[in-house]
Short mmCIF file of C-alpha atoms in Angstrom, two decimals:
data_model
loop_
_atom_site.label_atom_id
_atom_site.label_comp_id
_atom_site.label_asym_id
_atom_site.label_seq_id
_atom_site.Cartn_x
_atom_site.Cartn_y
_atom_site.Cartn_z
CA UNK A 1087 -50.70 -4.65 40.24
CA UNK A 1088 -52.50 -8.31 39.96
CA UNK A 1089 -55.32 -8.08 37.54
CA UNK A 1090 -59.12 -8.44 39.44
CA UNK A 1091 -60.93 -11.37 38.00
CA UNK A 1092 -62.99 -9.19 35.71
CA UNK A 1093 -59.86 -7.50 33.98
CA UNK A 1094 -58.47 -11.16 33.21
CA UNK A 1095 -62.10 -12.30 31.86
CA UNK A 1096 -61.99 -9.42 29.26
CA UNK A 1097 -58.66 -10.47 28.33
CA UNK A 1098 -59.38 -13.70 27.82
CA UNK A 1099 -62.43 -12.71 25.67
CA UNK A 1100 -60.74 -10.36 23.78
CA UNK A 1101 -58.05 -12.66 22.92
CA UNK A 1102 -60.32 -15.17 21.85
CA UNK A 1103 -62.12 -12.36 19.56
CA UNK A 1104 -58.43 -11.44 18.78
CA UNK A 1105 -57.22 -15.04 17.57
CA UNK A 1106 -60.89 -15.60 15.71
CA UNK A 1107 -60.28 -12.97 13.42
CA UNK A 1108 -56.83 -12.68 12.65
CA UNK A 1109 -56.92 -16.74 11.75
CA UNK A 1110 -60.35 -15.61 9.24
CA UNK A 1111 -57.92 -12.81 7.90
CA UNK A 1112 -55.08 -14.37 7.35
CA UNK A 1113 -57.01 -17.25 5.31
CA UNK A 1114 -59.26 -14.66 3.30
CA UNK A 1115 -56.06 -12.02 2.38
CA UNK A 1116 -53.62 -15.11 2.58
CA UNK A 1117 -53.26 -14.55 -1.64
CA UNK A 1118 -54.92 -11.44 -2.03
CA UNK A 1119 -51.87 -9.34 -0.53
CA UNK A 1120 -50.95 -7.10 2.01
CA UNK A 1121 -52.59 -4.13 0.40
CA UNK A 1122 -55.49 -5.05 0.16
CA UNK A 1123 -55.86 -5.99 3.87
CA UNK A 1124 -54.36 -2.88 4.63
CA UNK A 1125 -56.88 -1.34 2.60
CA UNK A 1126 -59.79 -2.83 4.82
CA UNK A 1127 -58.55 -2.15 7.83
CA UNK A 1128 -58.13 1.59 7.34
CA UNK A 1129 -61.91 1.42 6.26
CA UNK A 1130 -62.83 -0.61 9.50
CA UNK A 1131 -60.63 1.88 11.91
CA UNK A 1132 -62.15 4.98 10.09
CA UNK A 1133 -65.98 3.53 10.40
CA UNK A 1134 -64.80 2.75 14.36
CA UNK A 1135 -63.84 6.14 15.41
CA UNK A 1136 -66.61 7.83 13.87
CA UNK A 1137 -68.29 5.31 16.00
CA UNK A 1138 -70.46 4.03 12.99
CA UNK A 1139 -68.81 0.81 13.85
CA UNK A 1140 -69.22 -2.35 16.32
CA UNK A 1141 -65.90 -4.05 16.15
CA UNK A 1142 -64.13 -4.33 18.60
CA UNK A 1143 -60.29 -3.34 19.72
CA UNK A 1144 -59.05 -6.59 19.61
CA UNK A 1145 -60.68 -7.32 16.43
CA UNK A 1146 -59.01 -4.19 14.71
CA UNK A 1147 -55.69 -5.31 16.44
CA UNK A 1148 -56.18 -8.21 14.36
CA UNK A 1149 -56.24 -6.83 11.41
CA UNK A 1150 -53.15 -5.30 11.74
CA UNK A 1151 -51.68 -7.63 12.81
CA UNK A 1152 -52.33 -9.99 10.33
CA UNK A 1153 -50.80 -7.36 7.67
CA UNK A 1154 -47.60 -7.41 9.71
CA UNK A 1155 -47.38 -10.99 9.94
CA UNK A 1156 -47.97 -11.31 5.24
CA UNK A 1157 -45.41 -8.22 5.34
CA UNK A 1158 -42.84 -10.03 7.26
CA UNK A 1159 -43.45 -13.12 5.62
CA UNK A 1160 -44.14 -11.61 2.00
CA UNK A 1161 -41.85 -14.59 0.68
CA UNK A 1162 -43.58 -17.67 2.10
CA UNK A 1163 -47.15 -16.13 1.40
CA UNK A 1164 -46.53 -15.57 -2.04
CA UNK A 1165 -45.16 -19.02 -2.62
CA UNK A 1166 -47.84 -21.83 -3.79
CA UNK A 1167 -49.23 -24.36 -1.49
CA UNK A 1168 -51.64 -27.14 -1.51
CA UNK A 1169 -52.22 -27.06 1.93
CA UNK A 1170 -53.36 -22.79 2.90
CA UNK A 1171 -53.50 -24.06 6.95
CA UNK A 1172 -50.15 -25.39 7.05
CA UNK A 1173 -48.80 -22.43 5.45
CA UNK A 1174 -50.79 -20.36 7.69
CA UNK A 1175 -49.24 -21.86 10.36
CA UNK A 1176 -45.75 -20.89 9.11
CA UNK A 1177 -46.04 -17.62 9.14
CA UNK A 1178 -44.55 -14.93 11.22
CA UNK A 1179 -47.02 -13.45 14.18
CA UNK A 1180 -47.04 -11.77 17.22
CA UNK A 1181 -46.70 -13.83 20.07
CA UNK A 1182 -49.79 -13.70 22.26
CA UNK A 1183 -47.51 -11.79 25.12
CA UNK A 1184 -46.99 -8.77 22.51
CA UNK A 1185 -50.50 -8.90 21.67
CA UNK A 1186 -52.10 -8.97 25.48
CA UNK A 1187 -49.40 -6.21 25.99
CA UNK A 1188 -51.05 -3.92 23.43
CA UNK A 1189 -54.49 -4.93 24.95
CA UNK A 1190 -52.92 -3.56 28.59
CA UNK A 1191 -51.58 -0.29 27.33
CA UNK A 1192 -55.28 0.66 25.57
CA UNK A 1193 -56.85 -0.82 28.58
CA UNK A 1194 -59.11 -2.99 26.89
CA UNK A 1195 -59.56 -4.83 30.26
CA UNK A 1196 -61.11 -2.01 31.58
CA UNK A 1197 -64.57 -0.62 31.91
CA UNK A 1198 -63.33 2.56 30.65
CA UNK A 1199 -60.46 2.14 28.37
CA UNK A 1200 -57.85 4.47 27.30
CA UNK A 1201 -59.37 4.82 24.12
CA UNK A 1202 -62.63 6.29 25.11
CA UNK A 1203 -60.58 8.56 27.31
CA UNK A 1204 -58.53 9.55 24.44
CA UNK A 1205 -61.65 10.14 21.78
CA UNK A 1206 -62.79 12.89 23.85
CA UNK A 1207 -59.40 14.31 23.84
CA UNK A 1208 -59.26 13.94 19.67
CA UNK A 1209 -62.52 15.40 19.45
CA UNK A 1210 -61.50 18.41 21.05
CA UNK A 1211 -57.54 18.55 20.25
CA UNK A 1212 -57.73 21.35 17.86
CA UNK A 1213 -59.71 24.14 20.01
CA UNK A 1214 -58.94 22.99 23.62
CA UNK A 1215 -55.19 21.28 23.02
CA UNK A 1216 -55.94 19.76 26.65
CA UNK A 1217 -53.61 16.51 27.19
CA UNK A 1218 -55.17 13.05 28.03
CA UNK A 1219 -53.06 12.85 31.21
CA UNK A 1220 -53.47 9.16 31.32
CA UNK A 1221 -50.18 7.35 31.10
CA UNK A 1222 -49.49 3.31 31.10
CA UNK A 1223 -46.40 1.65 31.70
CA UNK A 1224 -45.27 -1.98 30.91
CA UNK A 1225 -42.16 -3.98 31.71
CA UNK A 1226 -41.34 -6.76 28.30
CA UNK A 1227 -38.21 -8.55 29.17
CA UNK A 1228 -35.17 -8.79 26.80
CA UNK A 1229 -35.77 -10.71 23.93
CA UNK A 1230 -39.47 -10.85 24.11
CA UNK A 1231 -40.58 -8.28 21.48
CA UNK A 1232 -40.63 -4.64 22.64
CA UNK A 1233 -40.13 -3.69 18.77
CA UNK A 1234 -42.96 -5.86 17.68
CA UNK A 1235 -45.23 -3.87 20.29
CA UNK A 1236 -44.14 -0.76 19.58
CA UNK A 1237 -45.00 -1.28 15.91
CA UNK A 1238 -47.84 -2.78 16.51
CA UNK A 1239 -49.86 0.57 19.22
CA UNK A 1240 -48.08 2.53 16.41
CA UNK A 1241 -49.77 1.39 14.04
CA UNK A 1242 -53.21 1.22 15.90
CA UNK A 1243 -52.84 4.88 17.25
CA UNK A 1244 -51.81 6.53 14.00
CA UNK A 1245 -54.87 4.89 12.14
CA UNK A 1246 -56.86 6.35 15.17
CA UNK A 1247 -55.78 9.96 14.21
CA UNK A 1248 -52.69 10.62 16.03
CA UNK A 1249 -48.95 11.28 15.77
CA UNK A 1250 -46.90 9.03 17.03
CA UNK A 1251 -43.53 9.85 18.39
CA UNK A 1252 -41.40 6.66 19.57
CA UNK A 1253 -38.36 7.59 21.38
CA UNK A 1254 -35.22 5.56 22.19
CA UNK A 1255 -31.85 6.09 23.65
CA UNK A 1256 -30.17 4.54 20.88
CA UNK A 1257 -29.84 5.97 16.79
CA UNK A 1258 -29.36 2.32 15.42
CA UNK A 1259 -32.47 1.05 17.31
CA UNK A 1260 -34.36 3.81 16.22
CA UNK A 1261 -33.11 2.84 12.90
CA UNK A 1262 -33.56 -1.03 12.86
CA UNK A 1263 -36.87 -0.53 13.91
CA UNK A 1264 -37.98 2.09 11.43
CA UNK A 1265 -36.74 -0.39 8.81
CA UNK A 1266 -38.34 -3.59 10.11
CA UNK A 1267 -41.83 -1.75 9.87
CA UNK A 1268 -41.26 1.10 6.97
CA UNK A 1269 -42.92 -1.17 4.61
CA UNK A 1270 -45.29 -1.94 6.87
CA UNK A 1271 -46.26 1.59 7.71
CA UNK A 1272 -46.55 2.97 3.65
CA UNK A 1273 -48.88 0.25 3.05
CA UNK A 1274 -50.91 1.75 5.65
CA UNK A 1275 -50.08 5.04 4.58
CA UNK A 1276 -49.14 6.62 8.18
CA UNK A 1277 -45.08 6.83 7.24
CA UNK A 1278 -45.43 10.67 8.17
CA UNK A 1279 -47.88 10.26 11.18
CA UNK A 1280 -45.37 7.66 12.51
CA UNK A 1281 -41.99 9.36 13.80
CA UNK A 1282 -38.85 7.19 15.47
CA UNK A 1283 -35.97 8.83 17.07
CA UNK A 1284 -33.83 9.41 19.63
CA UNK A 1285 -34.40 11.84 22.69
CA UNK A 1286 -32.29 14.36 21.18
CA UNK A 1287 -33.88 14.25 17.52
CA UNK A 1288 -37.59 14.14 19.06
CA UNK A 1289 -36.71 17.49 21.18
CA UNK A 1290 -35.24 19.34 18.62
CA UNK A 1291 -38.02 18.18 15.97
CA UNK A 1292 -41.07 19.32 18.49
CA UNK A 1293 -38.79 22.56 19.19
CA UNK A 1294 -38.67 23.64 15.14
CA UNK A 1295 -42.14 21.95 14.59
CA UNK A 1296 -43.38 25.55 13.14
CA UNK A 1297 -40.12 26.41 12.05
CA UNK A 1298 -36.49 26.74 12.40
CA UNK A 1299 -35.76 28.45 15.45
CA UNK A 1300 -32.13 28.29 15.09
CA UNK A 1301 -32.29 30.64 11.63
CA UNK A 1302 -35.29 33.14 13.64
CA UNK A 1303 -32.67 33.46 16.11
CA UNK A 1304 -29.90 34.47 13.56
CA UNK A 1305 -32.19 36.46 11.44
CA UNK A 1306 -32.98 38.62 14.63
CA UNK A 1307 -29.41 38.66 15.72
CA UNK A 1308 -28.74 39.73 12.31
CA UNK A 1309 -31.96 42.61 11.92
CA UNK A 1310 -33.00 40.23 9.07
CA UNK A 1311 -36.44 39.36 7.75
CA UNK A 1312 -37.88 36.80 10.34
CA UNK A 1313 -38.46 33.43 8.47
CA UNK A 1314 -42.08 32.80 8.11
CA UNK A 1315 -43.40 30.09 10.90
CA UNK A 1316 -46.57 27.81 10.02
CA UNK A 1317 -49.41 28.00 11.90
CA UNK A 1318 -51.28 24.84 10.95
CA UNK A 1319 -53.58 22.55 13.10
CA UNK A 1320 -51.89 20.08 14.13
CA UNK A 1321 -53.00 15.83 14.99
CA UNK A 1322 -52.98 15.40 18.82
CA UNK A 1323 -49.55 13.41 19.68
CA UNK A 1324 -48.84 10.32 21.03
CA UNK A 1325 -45.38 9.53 22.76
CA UNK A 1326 -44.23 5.41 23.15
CA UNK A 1327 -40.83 5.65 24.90
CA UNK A 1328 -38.52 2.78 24.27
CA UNK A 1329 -36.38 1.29 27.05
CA UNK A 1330 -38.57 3.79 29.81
CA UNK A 1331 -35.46 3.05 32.34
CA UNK A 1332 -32.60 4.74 30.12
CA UNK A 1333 -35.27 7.64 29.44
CA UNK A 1334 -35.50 8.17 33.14
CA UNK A 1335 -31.51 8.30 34.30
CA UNK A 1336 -29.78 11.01 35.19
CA UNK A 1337 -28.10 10.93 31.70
CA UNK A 1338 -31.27 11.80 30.27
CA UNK A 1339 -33.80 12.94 32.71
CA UNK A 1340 -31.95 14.02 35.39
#
């Protein structure tokens, strides 16, 4: 629906706290590398949800972001210039679209966002397992960065505490996209809270999660010793489904 004038004031503010601090980033981590403002940010998200913390989502956004952009553009930021503004200015970053899109789906416009929802839920994911039955959908045209925001609420949620699955109908989009932010992802060290895939691979991975059910099948078929299944405590998940309208054909949904 049309956003009320008070959802598109908060956006507008939080954009504006948004652009403030990724342009202070950028210039403070500009030669000090990636790591390193990976490094803070993990400190800043960890202070946040232990709510010891009064910055803001769009603030912590900006953070990431701003490691994304000095990933992608590793090259140019380690080359040496006179002028650190102009080169600023050169580098790769979200468009503000991708970025008010990530504000949408965490409902940072709202007086109750998905994320204070969603604590509860974390707080309580190991005993209760109770879903946050809250779901958001948004339409990005083609061309305009559906990777980049994918990455990007990937990033965010896995630093919050959960595991991300992102789904897609395709392997080599999967694939491409994995690649574009593996890098990305180590430095933040969430490569194995972050999960891409297709349909198929995220069913049969959720299916064998505690084991392979395949080889307790044979091994009972069989009257052989039943494989030994984990029973660990698990992250509360997180599914981002990639191209929503494939997901929901009669191909794949039915």
């Amino acid at each position: 629906g049309h956003l009320t004038g008070a959802e598109k004031t908060q956006l507008e503010q939080s954009w504006r706290e948004y652009e403030s601090t990724y342009n202070d980033l950028i210039q403070q981590f500009m030669y000090r590398g990636v790591k390193d403002l990976c490094d803070k940010v993990k400190y800043d998200m960890r202070a946040f949800c232990n709510k010891s913390f009064d910055k803001s989502v769009p603030q912590l956004l900006a953070g990431i972001c701003a490691a994304v952009s000095l990933e992608l553009s590793e090259s140019l930021a380690k080359k040496p210039c006179s002028d650190a503004n102009h080169k600023a200015r050169l580098l790769m970053r979200p468009h503000p679209v991708q970025v008010v899109a990530v504000f949408r789906l965490l409902r940072v416009d709202a007086k109750e966002s998905w994320l204070d929802r969603a604590y509860n839920v974390f707080l309580n994911a190991f005993s209760s397992g109770h879903p946050c039955d809250d779901s958001h959908l948004v339409q990005i045209g083609t061309g305009e960065g559906k990777s980049i925001v994918l990455g990007l609420i990937s990033i965010f949620l896995a630093l919050w505490g959960f595991d991300v699955d992102c789904a897609c109908y395709s392997k080599y989009l999967s694939e491409r996209d994995w690649r574009s932010f593996e890098k990305v992802f180590t430095n933040f060290g969430i490569q194995d809270k972050v999960k891409y895939g297709t349909f198929s691979e995220l069913a049969r991975r959720h299916v064998n999660q505690s084991g392979d059910v395949r080889a307790g099948a044979r091994a009972l078929v069989e009257s052989a010793p039943q494989p030994e299944y984990q029973q660990s405590r698990r992250a509360p998940k997180v599914l981002l489904i990639y191209e929503v309208d494939t997901f929901f054909s009669h191909d794949f949904y039915g």
